[in-house]
Amino acid sequence: QLQLQESGPGLVKPSETLSLTCTVSGGSISTSDDYWGWVRQPPGKGLEWIGSAYYSGSTYYNPSLRSRVTISVDTSKNHFSLKLSSVTAADTAVYYCAKWYSSSVGKYFDYWGQGTLVTVSS
Amino acid sequence: DIQMTQSPSSLSASVGDRVTITCRASQSISSYLNWYQQRPGKAPKLLVYATSTLQSGVPSRFSGSGSGTDFTLTISSLQPEDFATYHCQQSYSNSFTFGPGTKVDIK
């Protein structure tokens, strides 16, 4: 059974860079139909897709965050990472890593990590 | 960007009730619409993909329908474990967007 687990600091100072890693276990990150990405949820609010990456290096980002986001995949460690620069209090959220499966009938997030709360505060 | 809306934003229902949640896209997304269930403090869980295909293990009381811009998620007989927030998500473009969510709570 595939499992995803987020890790990283729970507190980040304003203007700094938020860095999170998602470790994948129970399967390979190099599977052809799988993409790896991040979704966040501010307290009491809805879900926001941040971006996704393919093991080969292709990336897709939310246009509203593109200038500040980098997602990368490390196949040797079977994990992928998120960097979000110049954070503000508006970036405080639970951050989920998730696997996006690309099928003939569509794309969907079929596996999720448990989520990690990141607070932006001095 | 494709904007997603949901109605209602919340509803109260009783065990055994039939519940319908609506999701609308700002442009046609064909059938590229997914539904997720999120219980408090938990990660979202995929319920339905491609408008009407139930994810493995999802009870048959859940069903999805629609096409183009208008979609519905129906729970035929609400069970205690179904009290949660439901999110729709479009995958028509590679810039995914979610609806704001519909919270289903106990009447």
mmCIF file of C-alpha atoms in Angstrom, chain B:
data_model
loop_
_atom_site.group_PDB
_atom_site.id
_atom_site.type_symbol
_atom_site.label_atom_id
_atom_site.label_comp_id
_atom_site.label_asym_id
_atom_site.label_seq_id
_atom_site.Cartn_x
_atom_site.Cartn_y
_atom_site.Cartn_z
ATOM 1 C CA ASP B 1 -8.163 29.662 -14.559
ATOM 2 C CA ILE B 2 -11.275 27.518 -14.313
ATOM 3 C CA GLN B 3 -13.310 28.529 -11.275
ATOM 4 C CA MET B 4 -15.354 25.979 -9.352
ATOM 5 C CA THR B 5 -18.373 26.726 -7.190
ATOM 6 C CA GLN B 6 -20.391 24.422 -4.946
ATOM 7 C CA SER B 7 -23.847 24.600 -3.463
ATOM 8 C CA PRO B 8 -24.904 24.561 -0.804
ATOM 9 C CA SER B 9 -21.905 25.609 1.261
ATOM 10 C CA SER B 10 -23.303 23.576 4.130
ATOM 11 C CA LEU B 11 -26.309 21.431 4.885
ATOM 12 C CA SER B 12 -27.817 19.604 7.830
ATOM 13 C CA ALA B 13 -29.249 16.153 7.291
ATOM 14 C CA SER B 14 -30.300 13.057 9.180
ATOM 15 C CA VAL B 15 -29.070 9.498 8.910
ATOM 16 C CA GLY B 16 -30.933 7.853 6.056
ATOM 17 C CA ASP B 17 -31.530 11.081 4.137
ATOM 18 C CA ARG B 18 -30.773 11.449 0.434
ATOM 19 C CA VAL B 19 -28.248 14.245 -0.046
ATOM 20 C CA THR B 20 -27.285 16.031 -3.262
ATOM 21 C CA ILE B 21 -24.362 18.433 -3.650
ATOM 22 C CA THR B 22 -23.869 20.518 -6.769
ATOM 23 C CA CYS B 23 -20.619 21.665 -8.362
ATOM 24 C CA ARG B 24 -20.398 24.136 -11.241
ATOM 25 C CA ALA B 25 -17.413 25.009 -13.439
ATOM 26 C CA SER B 26 -16.855 28.423 -15.018
ATOM 27 C CA GLN B 27 -16.366 26.744 -18.409
ATOM 28 C CA SER B 28 -16.944 23.323 -19.848
ATOM 29 C CA ILE B 29 -14.693 20.675 -18.330
ATOM 30 C CA SER B 30 -16.231 17.723 -20.168
ATOM 31 C CA SER B 31 -16.303 14.922 -17.581
ATOM 32 C CA TYR B 32 -13.023 15.816 -15.862
ATOM 33 C CA LEU B 33 -14.536 16.244 -12.429
ATOM 34 C CA ASN B 34 -13.542 14.522 -9.199
ATOM 35 C CA TRP B 35 -15.063 14.446 -5.702
ATOM 36 C CA TYR B 36 -13.261 14.118 -2.384
ATOM 37 C CA GLN B 37 -14.495 13.556 1.158
ATOM 38 C CA GLN B 38 -12.657 15.178 4.044
ATOM 39 C CA ARG B 39 -13.388 14.342 7.654
ATOM 40 C CA PRO B 40 -12.280 16.832 10.333
ATOM 41 C CA GLY B 41 -8.534 16.813 10.888
ATOM 42 C CA LYS B 42 -7.973 14.291 8.111
ATOM 43 C CA ALA B 43 -6.632 14.360 4.576
ATOM 44 C CA PRO B 44 -9.087 14.382 1.680
ATOM 45 C CA LYS B 45 -10.100 10.996 0.325
ATOM 46 C CA LEU B 46 -10.955 10.356 -3.320
ATOM 47 C CA LEU B 47 -14.580 9.278 -3.726
ATOM 48 C CA VAL B 48 -15.442 9.703 -7.403
ATOM 49 C CA TYR B 49 -13.316 10.424 -10.469
ATOM 50 C CA ALA B 50 -14.203 11.244 -14.054
ATOM 51 C CA THR B 51 -17.641 12.461 -12.897
ATOM 52 C CA SER B 52 -19.174 9.083 -12.103
ATOM 53 C CA THR B 53 -16.549 6.375 -11.450
ATOM 54 C CA LEU B 54 -16.378 5.302 -7.827
ATOM 55 C CA GLN B 55 -12.893 4.867 -6.426
ATOM 56 C CA SER B 56 -12.186 1.337 -5.221
ATOM 57 C CA GLY B 57 -13.697 0.687 -1.793
ATOM 58 C CA VAL B 58 -16.176 3.568 -1.893
ATOM 59 C CA PRO B 59 -19.708 2.479 -0.918
ATOM 60 C CA SER B 60 -22.310 2.305 -3.670
ATOM 61 C CA ARG B 61 -24.550 4.816 -1.865
ATOM 62 C CA PHE B 62 -22.279 7.473 -3.387
ATOM 63 C CA SER B 63 -22.856 8.416 -7.009
ATOM 64 C CA GLY B 64 -21.778 11.194 -9.334
ATOM 65 C CA SER B 65 -23.284 12.618 -12.488
ATOM 66 C CA GLY B 66 -23.113 15.552 -14.876
ATOM 67 C CA SER B 67 -21.083 16.867 -17.772
ATOM 68 C CA GLY B 68 -19.893 20.150 -19.191
ATOM 69 C CA THR B 69 -20.295 22.680 -16.409
ATOM 70 C CA ASP B 70 -22.795 21.134 -13.987
ATOM 71 C CA PHE B 71 -22.155 18.139 -11.759
ATOM 72 C CA THR B 72 -23.727 16.470 -8.746
ATOM 73 C CA LEU B 73 -22.637 14.149 -5.968
ATOM 74 C CA THR B 74 -25.467 12.151 -4.408
ATOM 75 C CA ILE B 75 -25.480 10.121 -1.217
ATOM 76 C CA SER B 76 -28.524 7.885 -1.433
ATOM 77 C CA SER B 77 -28.839 7.107 2.283
ATOM 78 C CA LEU B 78 -26.651 9.166 4.589
ATOM 79 C CA GLN B 79 -24.665 7.166 7.135
ATOM 80 C CA PRO B 80 -22.994 8.444 10.334
ATOM 81 C CA GLU B 81 -19.531 8.206 8.761
ATOM 82 C CA ASP B 82 -20.616 10.429 5.850
ATOM 83 C CA PHE B 83 -20.745 13.592 7.941
ATOM 84 C CA ALA B 84 -17.807 15.437 6.430
ATOM 85 C CA THR B 85 -16.863 18.135 3.940
ATOM 86 C CA TYR B 86 -17.075 17.321 0.227
ATOM 87 C CA HIS B 87 -14.853 19.003 -2.359
ATOM 88 C CA CYS B 88 -15.128 18.926 -6.122
ATOM 89 C CA GLN B 89 -12.027 19.356 -8.313
ATOM 90 C CA GLN B 90 -11.575 19.837 -12.049
ATOM 91 C CA SER B 91 -8.765 18.184 -13.977
ATOM 92 C CA TYR B 92 -9.681 19.473 -17.423
ATOM 93 C CA SER B 93 -6.568 21.600 -17.442
ATOM 94 C CA ASN B 94 -3.214 20.887 -15.824
ATOM 95 C CA SER B 95 -3.929 23.802 -13.517
ATOM 96 C CA PHE B 96 -6.224 22.062 -11.073
ATOM 97 C CA THR B 97 -8.826 23.920 -9.069
ATOM 98 C CA PHE B 98 -11.069 22.840 -6.230
ATOM 99 C CA GLY B 99 -14.502 23.994 -5.224
ATOM 100 C CA PRO B 100 -14.890 25.734 -1.846
ATOM 101 C CA GLY B 101 -16.388 22.637 -0.219
ATOM 102 C CA THR B 102 -19.781 21.581 1.141
ATOM 103 C CA LYS B 103 -20.009 20.669 4.805
ATOM 104 C CA VAL B 104 -22.547 17.992 5.680
ATOM 105 C CA ASP B 105 -23.440 17.883 9.342
ATOM 106 C CA ILE B 106 -25.973 16.229 11.580
ATOM 107 C CA LYS B 107 -29.423 17.726 11.866
#
